[in-house]
Short mmCIF file of C-alpha atoms in Angstrom, two decimals:
data_model
loop_
_atom_site.label_atom_id
_atom_site.label_comp_id
_atom_site.label_asym_id
_atom_site.label_seq_id
_atom_site.Cartn_x
_atom_site.Cartn_y
_atom_site.Cartn_z
CA MET A 175 49.42 -21.67 50.69
CA THR A 176 46.11 -20.54 50.72
CA ILE A 177 47.24 -16.92 51.22
CA ARG A 178 49.64 -17.26 48.07
CA THR A 179 46.79 -18.55 46.15
CA LEU A 180 44.61 -15.91 47.08
CA SER A 181 47.02 -13.41 46.45
CA ALA A 182 47.78 -14.76 42.95
CA ALA A 183 43.85 -15.01 42.24
CA ALA A 184 43.63 -11.18 43.05
CA VAL A 185 46.59 -10.25 41.23
CA ALA A 186 44.80 -11.94 38.28
CA VAL A 187 41.39 -10.14 38.87
CA ALA A 188 43.15 -6.83 39.14
CA LEU A 189 45.04 -7.62 35.68
CA LEU A 190 41.86 -8.69 33.84
CA ALA A 191 39.90 -5.83 35.57
CA GLY A 192 42.63 -3.63 33.91
CA CYS A 193 42.29 -5.15 30.72
CA ALA A 194 38.63 -4.96 30.81
CA PRO A 195 37.26 -2.85 27.73
CA SER A 196 36.52 0.98 27.94
CA GLN A 197 35.99 1.17 24.42
CA VAL A 198 33.78 2.90 21.75
CA ASP A 199 30.98 0.66 20.48
CA ASN A 200 32.82 0.69 17.01
CA VAL A 201 29.88 -0.76 15.11
CA ARG A 202 28.36 0.60 11.63
CA GLY A 203 25.10 2.52 12.48
CA GLN A 204 22.19 1.98 10.58
CA ALA A 205 22.23 3.72 7.11
CA THR A 206 18.93 5.88 6.35
CA VAL A 207 17.15 3.78 3.70
CA TYR A 208 14.21 4.72 1.48
CA GLU A 209 11.07 2.88 1.99
CA ASP A 210 7.84 2.35 -0.04
CA PRO A 211 5.57 4.95 1.01
CA GLN A 212 2.68 2.42 -0.19
CA SER A 213 3.93 -0.42 2.39
CA ALA A 214 4.41 -0.48 6.07
CA GLY A 215 7.49 0.67 6.98
CA ARG A 216 10.36 -0.46 9.66
CA VAL A 217 8.64 1.95 12.15
CA GLN A 218 4.85 0.98 12.67
CA GLY A 219 2.35 2.09 15.17
CA VAL A 220 -1.53 2.30 15.44
CA GLY A 221 -1.64 5.83 13.69
CA ILE A 222 -2.29 6.92 10.37
CA GLU A 223 0.72 6.12 8.15
CA SER A 224 1.95 6.70 4.97
CA GLN A 225 0.47 3.81 3.35
CA ASP A 226 -2.84 4.67 4.71
CA VAL A 227 -2.44 8.22 3.46
CA VAL A 228 -1.75 6.83 0.00
CA ALA A 229 -4.49 4.19 0.02
CA MET A 230 -7.39 6.48 1.13
CA THR A 231 -6.63 9.12 -0.69
CA ASP A 232 -6.28 6.89 -3.91
CA GLU A 233 -9.57 4.88 -3.34
CA MET A 234 -11.41 8.32 -2.93
CA MET A 235 -9.79 9.65 -6.26
CA ARG A 236 -11.00 6.69 -8.29
CA ASP A 237 -14.40 6.86 -6.78
CA MET A 238 -15.13 10.62 -7.22
CA LEU A 239 -14.31 9.89 -11.09
CA ALA A 240 -16.89 7.44 -11.11
CA ASN A 241 -19.46 9.98 -9.95
CA GLN A 242 -21.97 11.14 -12.54
CA ILE A 243 -22.64 14.56 -10.55
CA LEU A 244 -18.67 15.30 -10.34
CA ALA A 245 -17.22 13.66 -13.29
CA ALA A 246 -19.83 13.41 -16.32
CA ARG A 247 -21.13 17.09 -16.51
CA ALA A 248 -20.96 18.62 -19.71
CA THR A 249 -19.33 21.67 -17.84
CA PRO A 250 -16.92 20.54 -15.69
CA PRO A 251 -17.80 21.46 -12.05
CA ARG A 252 -15.68 23.61 -9.94
CA ILE A 253 -14.34 21.89 -6.95
CA ILE A 254 -12.62 23.25 -3.85
CA ILE A 255 -10.39 20.50 -2.06
CA ASP A 256 -8.63 21.88 1.06
CA ASN A 257 -8.53 20.96 4.76
CA GLU A 258 -10.58 24.27 5.77
CA TYR A 259 -13.56 22.03 6.50
CA PHE A 260 -11.61 18.70 6.97
CA ARG A 261 -11.23 18.21 10.75
CA ASN A 262 -8.84 15.55 12.72
CA GLU A 263 -10.87 14.69 15.70
CA SER A 264 -9.08 11.46 16.45
CA SER A 265 -6.37 10.67 18.72
CA SER A 266 -3.75 10.36 15.96
CA ILE A 267 -1.56 13.03 15.07
CA ILE A 268 -1.87 14.05 11.65
CA ASN A 269 -1.38 17.14 9.51
CA THR A 270 -4.86 17.09 7.29
CA ASN A 271 -2.94 18.71 4.41
CA LEU A 272 -1.37 15.29 3.77
CA LEU A 273 -4.92 13.81 2.72
CA THR A 274 -6.53 16.86 0.98
CA ASP A 275 -3.34 17.84 -0.94
CA ARG A 276 -2.76 14.38 -2.12
CA LEU A 277 -6.27 14.04 -2.96
CA ARG A 278 -6.39 17.26 -4.97
CA VAL A 279 -3.09 16.69 -6.90
CA GLU A 280 -4.08 13.16 -7.97
CA LEU A 281 -7.58 14.11 -8.78
CA ASN A 282 -6.42 17.02 -10.52
CA ARG A 283 -4.11 15.07 -12.61
CA ALA A 284 -6.39 12.20 -13.17
CA ALA A 285 -9.56 14.21 -14.07
CA ASN A 286 -7.87 15.60 -17.16
CA GLY A 287 -10.34 18.49 -17.38
CA ARG A 288 -13.47 16.60 -16.34
CA MET A 289 -13.39 18.59 -13.01
CA VAL A 290 -11.93 22.11 -12.48
CA PHE A 291 -10.08 23.02 -9.34
CA VAL A 292 -10.18 26.24 -7.39
CA GLY A 293 -7.21 26.94 -5.41
CA ARG A 294 -9.16 28.81 -2.78
CA HIS A 295 -5.87 28.02 -0.06
CA TYR A 296 -3.94 30.50 -2.62
CA ALA A 297 -6.65 33.18 -2.42
CA ASP A 298 -4.61 35.87 -0.95
CA MET A 299 -1.87 35.22 -3.38
CA VAL A 300 -4.19 35.96 -6.54
CA GLU A 301 -6.01 38.80 -4.82
CA LYS A 302 -2.58 40.55 -4.43
CA GLU A 303 -1.70 39.99 -7.98
CA ARG A 304 -5.08 41.16 -9.16
CA GLN A 305 -4.89 44.41 -7.00
CA LEU A 306 -1.48 45.29 -8.48
CA LYS A 307 -2.94 44.60 -11.71
CA ARG A 308 -5.89 46.94 -10.97
CA ASP A 309 -3.54 49.64 -9.57
CA GLY A 310 -1.39 49.60 -12.62
CA ALA A 311 1.65 48.63 -10.93
CA VAL A 312 1.85 45.48 -13.38
CA ASP A 313 0.55 45.30 -16.48
CA GLY A 314 -2.59 42.69 -17.52
CA GLY A 315 -0.64 39.54 -17.91
CA THR A 316 -1.28 37.63 -21.15
CA ILE A 317 -4.47 35.40 -20.15
CA ARG A 318 -7.40 37.46 -19.81
CA LYS A 319 -9.57 39.63 -17.23
CA THR A 320 -12.14 38.62 -15.18
CA GLN A 321 -14.65 40.54 -13.02
CA ALA A 322 -13.90 38.12 -10.14
CA THR A 323 -11.90 34.96 -9.23
CA ALA A 324 -13.85 31.54 -9.77
CA GLY A 325 -16.61 30.66 -7.10
CA GLY A 326 -16.64 26.83 -6.16
CA ASP A 327 -19.61 24.35 -7.15
CA TYR A 328 -18.63 21.81 -4.67
CA ARG A 329 -16.39 21.72 -1.69
CA LEU A 330 -14.68 18.73 0.09
CA GLY A 331 -15.47 18.17 3.64
CA GLY A 332 -14.50 15.36 6.17
CA ARG A 333 -13.55 14.23 9.58
CA ILE A 334 -11.05 11.63 10.97
CA ALA A 335 -12.28 10.20 14.11
CA SER A 336 -10.85 7.38 16.37
CA LEU A 337 -11.71 4.48 19.08
CA ASP A 338 -8.88 3.52 21.40
CA ALA A 339 -8.40 0.45 23.27
CA ILE A 340 -5.75 -0.92 25.24
CA ASP A 341 -5.30 -4.17 26.95
CA ARG A 342 -3.66 -3.41 30.40
CA ASN A 343 -1.97 -6.84 30.63
CA THR A 344 -0.09 -6.80 27.63
CA GLN A 345 -0.16 -3.01 26.75
CA THR A 346 -1.09 -3.95 23.48
CA ARG A 347 -3.06 -0.80 22.12
CA SER A 348 -5.61 -0.74 19.38
CA ARG A 349 -6.99 2.05 17.31
CA TYR A 350 -10.04 2.03 15.04
CA HIS A 351 -9.94 5.00 12.55
CA GLN A 352 -12.87 6.19 10.35
CA VAL A 353 -12.10 8.86 8.05
CA THR A 354 -14.88 10.45 6.05
CA PHE A 355 -14.56 12.42 2.87
CA GLU A 356 -17.70 14.40 1.55
CA MET A 357 -18.68 16.59 -1.49
CA VAL A 358 -20.92 19.51 -0.69
CA ASP A 359 -22.99 21.35 -3.09
CA LEU A 360 -21.97 25.10 -2.33
CA GLU A 361 -25.45 26.69 -3.28
CA LEU A 362 -27.81 24.05 -1.89
CA GLY A 363 -26.04 22.38 0.89
CA THR A 364 -26.44 18.79 -0.18
CA ILE A 365 -23.71 16.09 0.15
CA VAL A 366 -23.62 14.81 -3.72
CA TRP A 367 -20.87 12.41 -2.89
CA SER A 368 -19.39 10.51 0.17
CA GLY A 369 -16.71 8.08 0.61
CA ALA A 370 -15.28 6.49 3.82
CA TYR A 371 -12.30 4.58 4.71
CA GLU A 372 -12.06 2.37 7.78
CA MET A 373 -9.09 0.48 9.46
CA ARG A 374 -8.29 -0.82 12.69
CA LYS A 375 -4.45 -1.46 14.02
CA ALA A 376 -2.96 -2.99 16.88
CA ALA A 377 0.57 -2.81 18.32
CA GLN A 378 2.55 -2.83 21.31
CA ASP A 379 5.23 -0.47 20.35
CA ASN A 380 5.26 2.86 21.62
CA VAL A 381 5.63 4.76 18.30
CA LEU A 382 5.86 8.67 18.55
CA TYR A 383 4.08 10.55 15.52
CA ARG A 384 5.23 13.99 14.93
CA MET B 125 41.67 -61.43 1.15
CA THR B 126 44.30 -59.04 -0.13
CA ALA B 127 41.30 -57.32 -2.29
CA LYS B 128 39.74 -55.99 1.08
CA PRO B 129 42.52 -53.06 1.40
CA PHE B 130 41.75 -51.38 -2.06
CA PHE B 131 37.88 -52.17 -2.05
CA MET B 132 37.16 -50.18 1.16
CA PRO B 133 38.66 -46.78 -0.40
CA ASN B 134 36.95 -47.45 -3.56
CA LEU B 135 33.53 -47.68 -1.81
CA PHE B 136 34.32 -44.71 0.43
CA MET B 137 34.97 -42.76 -2.76
CA ALA B 138 31.99 -43.93 -4.64
CA ALA B 139 29.59 -43.16 -1.61
CA LEU B 140 31.45 -39.79 -1.32
CA LEU B 141 31.00 -38.94 -5.23
CA LEU B 142 27.28 -40.19 -4.95
CA GLY B 143 26.73 -37.76 -2.16
CA ALA B 144 28.24 -34.99 -3.69
CA ALA B 145 26.29 -35.54 -6.78
CA LEU B 146 23.20 -35.80 -4.85
CA ILE B 147 23.69 -32.25 -2.69
CA THR B 148 24.57 -30.71 -6.04
CA GLY B 149 21.52 -31.97 -7.69
CA CYS B 150 19.33 -30.87 -4.55
CA GLN B 151 21.09 -27.32 -4.60
CA SER B 152 20.82 -26.65 -8.45
CA GLY B 153 17.92 -24.13 -7.68
CA MET B 154 14.34 -24.17 -8.72
CA SER B 155 12.66 -27.25 -10.28
CA LYS B 156 11.31 -27.07 -13.68
CA LYS B 157 7.91 -26.72 -12.66
CA GLU B 158 8.60 -23.64 -10.30
CA TYR B 159 10.76 -22.08 -12.88
CA GLN B 160 7.80 -22.34 -15.35
CA GLN B 161 5.53 -20.62 -12.80
CA ARG B 162 7.95 -17.83 -11.95
CA THR B 163 8.60 -16.95 -15.54
CA GLU B 164 5.27 -17.61 -17.56
CA ASP B 165 3.67 -15.00 -19.51
CA HIS B 166 0.48 -14.33 -17.46
CA GLY B 167 -1.31 -12.40 -20.14
CA TYR B 168 -3.79 -9.86 -19.52
CA ASN B 169 -7.27 -9.94 -17.74
CA THR B 170 -5.70 -12.47 -15.15
CA VAL B 171 -5.21 -12.68 -11.23
CA LEU B 172 -1.68 -13.24 -9.93
CA PHE B 173 -0.74 -14.44 -6.40
CA THR B 174 2.49 -12.51 -6.31
CA ASP B 175 2.95 -14.19 -2.87
CA TYR B 176 3.78 -17.97 -3.60
CA ASP B 177 2.94 -18.71 0.13
CA LEU B 178 -0.62 -17.94 -0.82
CA ASN B 179 -0.80 -19.99 -4.22
CA ARG B 180 1.59 -21.85 -6.02
CA ASP B 181 1.71 -24.87 -8.06
CA PHE B 182 5.45 -26.38 -7.40
CA LYS B 183 7.08 -28.33 -4.66
CA ASP B 184 8.69 -26.14 -2.10
CA GLY B 185 11.88 -28.06 -1.19
CA LEU B 186 12.43 -31.50 -0.46
CA ILE B 187 9.63 -32.15 1.85
CA GLY B 188 7.56 -29.22 1.01
CA PRO B 189 3.77 -29.55 -0.59
CA ASN B 190 3.65 -30.02 -4.03
CA LYS B 191 0.59 -27.32 -4.24
CA VAL B 192 -0.51 -24.63 -2.18
CA ILE B 193 -3.89 -23.16 -2.48
CA ARG B 194 -4.57 -21.10 0.58
CA LEU B 195 -6.44 -18.50 -1.59
CA THR B 196 -7.90 -18.84 -5.08
CA SER B 197 -9.81 -16.64 -7.20
CA THR B 198 -13.40 -17.94 -7.79
CA GLY B 199 -13.91 -15.24 -10.36
CA HIS B 200 -13.00 -11.75 -11.89
CA GLY B 201 -14.01 -9.30 -14.20
CA ILE B 202 -14.25 -5.87 -15.55
CA GLN B 203 -17.20 -3.49 -16.17
CA ARG B 204 -18.13 0.09 -16.90
CA THR B 205 -19.06 2.73 -14.48
CA ASP B 206 -21.66 5.49 -15.16
CA THR B 207 -18.87 7.86 -15.89
CA GLY B 208 -17.18 5.50 -18.49
CA THR B 209 -14.47 4.50 -16.29
CA SER B 210 -13.74 0.85 -15.70
CA GLN B 211 -14.30 -1.31 -12.65
CA VAL B 212 -12.34 -4.53 -11.96
CA TRP B 213 -13.58 -7.16 -9.64
CA VAL B 214 -11.96 -10.47 -8.02
CA GLU B 215 -13.67 -12.47 -5.80
CA LEU B 216 -11.01 -14.59 -3.47
CA ARG B 217 -11.74 -17.42 -1.69
CA ASN B 218 -9.96 -18.44 1.65
CA HIS B 219 -9.20 -22.23 1.82
CA THR B 220 -7.97 -22.08 5.64
CA ASP B 221 -9.35 -22.03 8.83
CA TYR B 222 -7.71 -18.70 9.51
CA ASP B 223 -8.61 -15.22 8.37
CA TYR B 224 -6.01 -14.04 5.87
CA ARG B 225 -5.30 -10.05 5.45
CA VAL B 226 -4.26 -9.50 2.08
CA GLU B 227 -3.19 -6.73 -0.33
CA ALA B 228 -4.38 -6.43 -3.72
CA ARG B 229 -3.70 -3.81 -6.61
CA THR B 230 -4.59 -3.35 -10.22
CA ARG B 231 -2.64 -2.38 -13.15
CA PHE B 232 -4.26 -1.20 -16.13
CA TYR B 233 -3.25 -1.79 -19.69
CA THR B 234 -4.61 -0.32 -23.15
CA GLU B 235 -6.03 -2.69 -25.58
CA GLY B 236 -2.38 -2.37 -26.89
CA GLY B 237 -0.82 -3.61 -23.96
CA MET B 238 0.64 -0.50 -22.78
CA PRO B 239 0.79 0.27 -19.04
CA THR B 240 -1.87 3.21 -18.43
CA ASP B 241 -4.01 4.74 -15.89
CA ALA B 242 -3.05 6.04 -12.46
CA GLU B 243 -0.21 4.34 -10.59
CA PRO B 244 -1.57 1.31 -8.78
CA VAL B 245 -1.83 1.19 -5.21
CA TRP B 246 -2.27 -1.60 -2.71
CA ARG B 247 -5.53 -1.92 -1.08
CA ARG B 248 -5.88 -4.24 1.96
CA LEU B 249 -8.75 -6.51 2.66
CA THR B 250 -9.62 -9.46 4.91
CA VAL B 251 -10.60 -12.87 3.32
CA PRO B 252 -12.42 -14.58 6.39
CA ALA B 253 -11.68 -18.28 7.12
CA ASN B 254 -13.19 -20.59 4.68
CA GLY B 255 -15.16 -17.59 3.00
CA ASN B 256 -15.02 -15.19 0.27
CA ALA B 257 -14.11 -11.50 -0.16
CA VAL B 258 -14.25 -9.27 -3.10
CA TYR B 259 -11.85 -6.66 -4.16
CA ARG B 260 -12.72 -3.80 -6.39
CA GLU B 261 -10.57 -1.09 -8.01
CA LYS B 262 -11.54 1.72 -10.41
CA SER B 263 -9.99 3.26 -13.35
CA VAL B 264 -9.34 6.94 -13.81
CA GLY B 265 -9.68 6.84 -17.48
CA THR B 266 -12.63 6.03 -19.81
CA GLU B 267 -10.67 4.30 -22.65
CA ARG B 268 -11.37 0.47 -22.87
CA LEU B 269 -8.74 -1.05 -20.81
CA GLN B 270 -7.29 -4.74 -19.91
CA TYR B 271 -6.38 -5.35 -16.19
CA VAL B 272 -3.71 -7.42 -14.26
CA VAL B 273 -4.18 -7.86 -10.41
CA GLU B 274 -1.76 -8.78 -7.87
CA VAL B 275 -2.39 -10.28 -4.70
CA ARG B 276 -0.23 -10.82 -1.67
CA GLN B 277 -0.12 -11.09 2.05
CA THR B 278 -0.21 -7.72 4.18
CA ARG B 279 3.18 -6.61 4.88
#
């Protein structure tokens, strides 16, 4: 009786095992979604993210336009904004062009002639074309001829610095960022405008920035 | 004695109808006060708590409070900067025992009511427990402007 019961149970187990699923996980994947770059997205960590880039560049832009030296001169000052002197010394991975490019673009659009922007990062492109014109390979164009390209009055400098802390018990990490923006007089070397953006974030997730 | 079999089903039906009516009444959506607050024309030069958890004037459900005032605006205004742009300020007061991290943004309008200026951006600030904090935002244009400040909890 016992042997018969055991045999039946074994057969049942074997049958069930045979029916056990070896199946494809046939569920719908997560579709790509657009997110608002001004707000925190689904993937969040302690680094500098899109909402921080937008917020800090917007704040600096509005502040520069309220500065008399930069935005209220009878002759608009020539300004260079690129990442040549903008350093990332923080533990966050970020392309500093994200900050300087957005700042320059938004400021150029908003300034509407109150500032003139020198495209120093395009200097070799301009020099090549000027050389072709001077060599007679191409004609002089329709705008004008100048002896030299524009010199800058002010140039952006700045730095991203950070301070990290980690709680070993909870593996929560916290990072404080301090991002400084400064506009330097290119003749005198004085700093005519400064702005700083601070933030501290804490998270447990191990988010990877690239 | 003979009326009992007829009385019981009638009573049951009446109770059922009353219950259904009550449930329908409760599910009919927002109250008049909530509808009013959600749809009222706020006008210009105002501070809006777009997050109703922060500040609302309607009952939140059957047992919810009538009025929620976690944060309020104690004052706001606009002034010109040295270069002719405008600066809006709002002082927020926290009525709770907890720090509140909020976001605020300002949309500027011309005197004729047309949205103008750079696209508004959410700016974060912390309003300390039972304390105050000031939010400031500058315009990029130099014309006379009106403003609407929106405040919500940090996302």
